[in-house]
Amino acid sequence: MAQETKRVVCEYCKGYCRVVAYTENSRLIKAEEDRSYPLVDQIFPPTKACVKLRAAKEIMYHPDRVNFPLKRAGSKGEGKWKQISWKEAFGEIAEKIRGIKDKHGAEAIAGTKGTFRTRNFMPRFFNLLGSPNSSGQGKICAGPISEVGAAMFGWPLGRRGYMDGKPKSVFLVGANPAVAWPRVWEPVREMKKSGGMLIVIDCRRTETAALADLWLQPRPGTDIALLLSMAQVIIEEKLYAREFVEKWCYGFDKLAERAREYPPEKIAEITWVSADKIREAARMLAKHSPHYSWNGMGIEQQQGTIDALQARFILAAITGSIDVEGGNYLPGPGKIRGISQIDANDRLSPEQKRRQLGAERFRFTSLPGFDLILENTKRVWGRPHQEQTMGASAHQPTLYRAMLTGHPYPVRGMITLAHNPMVTQANTKLVYKAIKSLDLYVVLDYWLTPSAELADYVLPAASGWERPFLAGNYGGEQAVPSSIPGEYDHKTDFEIFRELGIRLEQEKDWPWKDLEEVYDYWLEPVGMSFREFMDKGGYVSRPAEFKKYERMGFATPSGKAELYSTIFEKLGYDPLPKYEEAFETPISRPDLAKEYPLMLITGGRFNPLFHSEFRQIDSLRRRHPDPLVQVHPETAKSLGINDGDWVWIESPRGRIKMKCQYFDGIYEQVAHCEHGWWFPELPGEEPWLHGVWESNVNVLMDDDPDHCNEKSGGWPLRTALCKIYKVKQYSQTNGRDDYKNKISQTRRQFIEPESD
Amino acid sequence: MVQEIKKSVCYFCKGYCPVLVITENGRLTSVEDDPSDPGLNTIFPRTKGCIRRRAAKEFMYHPDRVHFPLKRAGERGEGKWERISWEQVFDEITKRLQGIKDRYGAEAVAGVKGTFRNKSFQTRFFMLFGSPNSTTAGKICYGPLFAVSNAMFGWSGGRYSFPGGHRVVGGVIPKCIFLTGTDPLESWPRVANIVRESKKAGGKLVAVDPRETWLTKQADIWLQLRPGTDTALFMSMIHVIIEEGFCDTDFVEKWCYGFDKLAERAREYPPEKVAGITWVPADKIREAARMLGQKKPFYTWNGMGTEQLHNSIQAIHARFILAAITGSIDVEGGTYVGRPGKMRGIDDTCATEKLPPEQRRKQLGADRFRFTSFPGYELIAENTMRVHGRMPPGEPTATASPHQPTIYRAMITGQPYPVKGLIVHAHNPMVVQANTKLVYKALKSLDLSVVMDYWLTPTAELADYVLPVASWLERPDFMGDYGGEQALPSCIPGECDHKNDFEIFRGLGTRLGQDWPWESLEEVFDYCLEPGGMTFKQFLKRENQGVPVIRYKNYEKTGFATTTGKAELYSTILEKLGYDPLPQYEEPPETPVSKPELAEEYPLILITGGRFRPLFHSEWRQIESIRRLHPYPLAQVHRETAQGLGIHDGDWIWIESPRGRIRMKCQHYEGIDRRVVHCQHGWWYPELPGEEPWLHGVWESNVNVLTDDDPDRCNPMTGGWPLRTALCKIYKMKQY
């Protein structure tokens, strides 16, 4: 019996913990924390406590996993599949892509991608194919933070940079690292222990907010106003870092002028945060700077996301918290190459770039803005700052509309890479129609998700255990084979795009035969092969260098930290942040609020589930079997809803049902719905689609381009109107109740009045 | 406070009980049984004990009822509605109907109707419109019984074939009863009463049913057959009766046609061989045949169990042959064939004769399923006109009707021609029509869909217009031998604005230039009563309503109204239509015998449609007091079968057929064969959202998702779809 241990990077959440995988005869037996990984103790909760990791074997060998390429055997959505070989799959898909390209142009093929479950070779394939329409979740997930950072400071602010110094305070906006970011949460705990301040902005009293020294609870969607008002206090009270501002900031005066429009007294009304508290927060932040600041999806997914991020970064800049010890580190490029250097962005012709869907309207996180930033980052750093699907993706709502209407041009084919748009894309009803209208839909996934159920081809993806990993400065080995004859035959996205590419005249452009060769290429600048890198521990530390701007300036058009963004200006947008009421609130739509009086927010993370994953994993699902909506007890009681009742949540776009959870850490006017819900245990064929219509919050959310962020096109997941009411039930669907008594009672009632 | 008491006829089930409606200031207070009704005690369970009757007020004023005409305001199925006036309804719909007619021909508009909730003026409308494509559920609901009786005996007693006529007032209690595929306690209160009375008087009862029911428990002999094999069983009983000399030789010689050929055919069905087909032991087949033979004449009737088989016509034919050769036809204690009454009925207002022959020929499915469509109807009508001067009994929408599965296919494919418009009349095809997935696609493809109903049913949710219909409480009624007044106004300004189907079809028809000489339902009833020299008002005042005049052995005077003048055991009409003139058993299309390879995946036989109180078809799910008594759908599975699959009594299970899957609660039931599963029909959930994809939970537990309506699998003579035999598998529902 061959036993092996391998060092692997776990991809079950955003922690990317390094773990040790134990295998026997090429089968995964268990996975444990890797104590040899230098940063292992900077993760909290610790890797060893992770229930997802403990479920690794269950996930890897789950009977529902897609193990071979599947081809649709019935009509679309009928749940009938035929197993085919990879050769057939590649041949047929490539032919169909060629057919669409010949008929409608390469731009008629789109790509979507979820949060990392695969490496990301999609942009390379699409750029070489000639289509500008590959997209990721970047518009609502870390794309904004990356691109605003790059526009203002010439590089995205680092996630882990502050670990190189001790911040005096941590400022978190719409983030709950206690649940979602184990690598952020441990340093926060450290900082607290050493007497630092934790300031949290969140409209819910999250696990993180509960531990804050100061918690500001704004009305959902008003973060920009709150942040600008804090800037106003800091400027007015001259609490800012004068030297850094004068020497290294661009546009301070114009900012000061803008900030004057946001006095705390006025903003208190907008945000529901008292003027005193705004002042207190501003003073605390200024006093305890340099500070480390971080935001979560709470602001990335707002309608005003770009302005909110800009305002947050302005606070970091004017308090002198940029690229200093204990502040927000600007890492710059490492020596090791990454995906952004092989995305073949430059191979896409300018005229095809101009055809990117949504780029004309949402210019900032699409190719126009991306290319403007690239000019600077390439000039100063010699490297792109970001990969294309994060920083410059096509606009998904526009893509889906093009599929449906053929405008501005037809989109007839789509490849979905480890993504589940039927669950995680806003406005599910529209997404559904769009996907159903396609001529070709290919899904690469582990499971037959609701999206995969609508596909023509479902390709079984290799998971993190079945491929090597390299990102930034650390990596992991492949623990188990991705193919065991007769048992399963998975492939990585690299292999899939390479094989498709080879069949579509991209042969010369895929010089690497496998992922390890790609990694060898990435590691070339440090003079190591991937094997050597892993033999040396699979991790290289990068010594921090602070205040790099003093040496090379900021990689921006002005060479300074641009509070006033010349890139925004060039793209035709307001160069400074500005608060605007979101499209669907009781203030912007008082008419609608009469019928839908509550504000709906969604997306707060909850363990042990992750996005739309793990619903089929018994050991995890049993810990969280039902979707929950958090409602303030007073609100719920006034509607006759008990804790634990099933309720309908209805928005102007549809309704879903969830279990009501009494939660007094939320405003009485706000309801929070969990995201990512589908029910793998329900049938896959239509109309079930694994219960995608039951409790999927995106049925309620809007993606109308008119309501998206005007710069990025991000769709507003954090503000909508809704109402809730109790689900009428004649009996519990679970539990065996007394139906026999009911039948005999019926019989008695019918027959008894008769006297014989 | 103005209190009033009106006599009325309750339509909440097939009992049609005469009732008293008590109102206060024009509002319903309660519905009571009518102590003055001479038929009061001919109903069991008694009207007095009826839970549905008690829920009348809840039904009448239910907040979910459709009270005003609705027009679709969003996309089809989006659940968005706009209230409009009746004027607008009539103008817009007639314009759109005319538009379809101009472009595609009148046949491009179809009509479908459910079991009686209205009088039936749909037929007249369609005949005058020029479309042959108006139909009911009749192909699977007493259309076969009527048509076979009409073909064999030249007339059919229909409801009146109950012994002694409609009710047993002073009538004859049969000494022997033979009932197949029915459990009258749940569905036919008048038949249940006959069974009870007969048993009390020492009568014998033979019941045929694959499930144990109230009836089979009363039976002296219960034949628990394999679903779908009724024809073989009856033919074998015929064989025994002939072989053992139980025939009524006089009647057979004088009045039956084709006995020798029948005897020859019956010889193919020796009990030993048939036992293998039907799972009924040979001895039991003999015993049952002998009991009928010895106790003749016997009364016989069948329920939907027999009507909804792939073999329906053959089985009913064989059942009537059993009655005929034992001399149990049109005699005291037997099955009444009857003759036309003096009065006219709604059937006589249908204007069938106005539909031109070239339009008749376009009737969908009529070329293939010729017996209960125009070809068969016309052959039968020749005989009834010749002998009785009247068209055949039974609604033409049942006995001269197009084939619904063919209509839905025409909507989807445009073959053999496009069908673009549909009027649905108190019917819920999304729930009660087989093969829901196909019906759904068809309904979604229409240019115009009009639904007349009380509720926003799953079908109504897919309509362009939903028209609020007056219930029996809001219209006068005439049942041929009894009737009722209008008890409640159908329109209360600001509250409701219902119309009865006569008013609706007349409203549409007159705007299309059709001939509707009567202005109100009362005038129609006056017309019906004219031959008796009475007005409807006078009729209502008459004492002793509902006691029909029974005259046995009418054939001795006129002969049977058939081609040969005899009771046709060997049907010359079936022969002329190109069918086998004698019953012949055929294995249904989807059984472990006909599809052994499919049975490997789907090992169980699925039957459906057994009636259960207090629900009725797809109704009552939104009426609290009723629904609480029966909150969820049940699938009956033999305890041992269920336990073998790890399924406990009361567990939710999936039932899957080759066409789809649904979930129901499993009821361990020992009164069913281990190889058979029975699913309740009619399930949807009004409490779930109406908009798509919910459609009030129509995909959750609706057994018709599982049933088939493929024309290749329908009864070759009628096109009736096989609801009582399909293959399925069951498994436990995973729940966290």
PDB file of N, CA and C in Angstrom, chain A residues 648 655 657 727-728, chain B residues 685-691 694-698 700:
ATOM      1  N   TRP A 648     -41.781  34.259   3.124  1.00  0.00           N
ATOM      2  CA  TRP A 648     -41.509  34.723   1.765  1.00  0.00           C
ATOM      3  C   TRP A 648     -40.804  36.051   1.847  1.00  0.00           C
ATOM      4  N   ARG A 655     -40.039  36.383  -5.732  1.00  0.00           N
ATOM      5  CA  ARG A 655     -40.037  36.036  -4.311  1.00  0.00           C
ATOM      6  C   ARG A 655     -39.377  34.685  -4.065  1.00  0.00           C
ATOM      7  N   LYS A 657     -38.300  31.826  -0.552  1.00  0.00           N
ATOM      8  CA  LYS A 657     -38.593  31.568   0.857  1.00  0.00           C
ATOM      9  C   LYS A 657     -37.357  31.161   1.630  1.00  0.00           C
ATOM     10  N   VAL A 727     -44.904  32.073   5.218  1.00  0.00           N
ATOM     11  CA  VAL A 727     -45.286  31.038   4.252  1.00  0.00           C
ATOM     12  C   VAL A 727     -46.474  30.286   4.829  1.00  0.00           C
ATOM     13  N   LYS A 728     -47.514  30.187   4.031  1.00  0.00           N
ATOM     14  CA  LYS A 728     -48.691  29.437   4.492  1.00  0.00           C
ATOM     15  C   LYS A 728     -48.384  27.952   4.385  1.00  0.00           C
TER      16      LYS A 728
ATOM     17  N   TYR B 685     -50.851  23.575  -5.308  1.00  0.00           N
ATOM     18  CA  TYR B 685     -50.802  24.250  -4.014  1.00  0.00           C
ATOM     19  C   TYR B 685     -51.136  25.729  -4.180  1.00  0.00           C
ATOM     20  N   PRO B 686     -52.409  26.075  -4.021  1.00  0.00           N
ATOM     21  CA  PRO B 686     -52.769  27.485  -4.195  1.00  0.00           C
ATOM     22  C   PRO B 686     -51.948  28.413  -3.303  1.00  0.00           C
ATOM     23  N   GLU B 687     -51.450  27.877  -2.187  1.00  0.00           N
ATOM     24  CA  GLU B 687     -50.689  28.722  -1.263  1.00  0.00           C
ATOM     25  C   GLU B 687     -49.295  29.054  -1.773  1.00  0.00           C
ATOM     26  N   LEU B 688     -48.829  28.369  -2.803  1.00  0.00           N
ATOM     27  CA  LEU B 688     -47.537  28.724  -3.401  1.00  0.00           C
ATOM     28  C   LEU B 688     -47.769  29.795  -4.474  1.00  0.00           C
ATOM     29  N   PRO B 689     -46.710  30.564  -4.793  1.00  0.00           N
ATOM     30  CA  PRO B 689     -46.900  31.691  -5.714  1.00  0.00           C
ATOM     31  C   PRO B 689     -47.449  31.255  -7.077  1.00  0.00           C
ATOM     32  N   GLY B 690     -48.198  32.163  -7.684  1.00  0.00           N
ATOM     33  CA  GLY B 690     -48.799  31.864  -8.975  1.00  0.00           C
ATOM     34  C   GLY B 690     -47.867  32.071 -10.147  1.00  0.00           C
ATOM     35  N   GLU B 691     -46.934  32.997 -10.013  1.00  0.00           N
ATOM     36  CA  GLU B 691     -46.066  33.306 -11.150  1.00  0.00           C
ATOM     37  C   GLU B 691     -45.113  32.144 -11.414  1.00  0.00           C
ATOM     38  N   TRP B 694     -43.217  28.887 -10.300  1.00  0.00           N
ATOM     39  CA  TRP B 694     -43.993  28.188  -9.276  1.00  0.00           C
ATOM     40  C   TRP B 694     -45.286  27.624  -9.854  1.00  0.00           C
ATOM     41  N   LEU B 695     -46.060  28.505 -10.471  1.00  0.00           N
ATOM     42  CA  LEU B 695     -47.397  28.114 -10.948  1.00  0.00           C
ATOM     43  C   LEU B 695     -48.141  27.324  -9.875  1.00  0.00           C
ATOM     44  N   HIS B 696     -48.169  27.892  -8.687  1.00  0.00           N
ATOM     45  CA  HIS B 696     -48.875  27.255  -7.560  1.00  0.00           C
ATOM     46  C   HIS B 696     -48.425  25.806  -7.348  1.00  0.00           C
ATOM     47  N   GLY B 697     -47.136  25.589  -7.479  1.00  0.00           N
ATOM     48  CA  GLY B 697     -46.602  24.260  -7.173  1.00  0.00           C
ATOM     49  C   GLY B 697     -47.100  23.163  -8.086  1.00  0.00           C
ATOM     50  N   VAL B 698     -47.386  23.515  -9.332  1.00  0.00           N
ATOM     51  CA  VAL B 698     -47.966  22.522 -10.240  1.00  0.00           C
ATOM     52  C   VAL B 698     -46.979  21.402 -10.573  1.00  0.00           C
ATOM     53  N   GLU B 700     -44.870  20.095  -8.321  1.00  0.00           N
ATOM     54  CA  GLU B 700     -44.457  19.412  -7.085  1.00  0.00           C
ATOM     55  C   GLU B 700     -45.041  18.004  -6.944  1.00  0.00           C
TER      56      GLU B 700
END
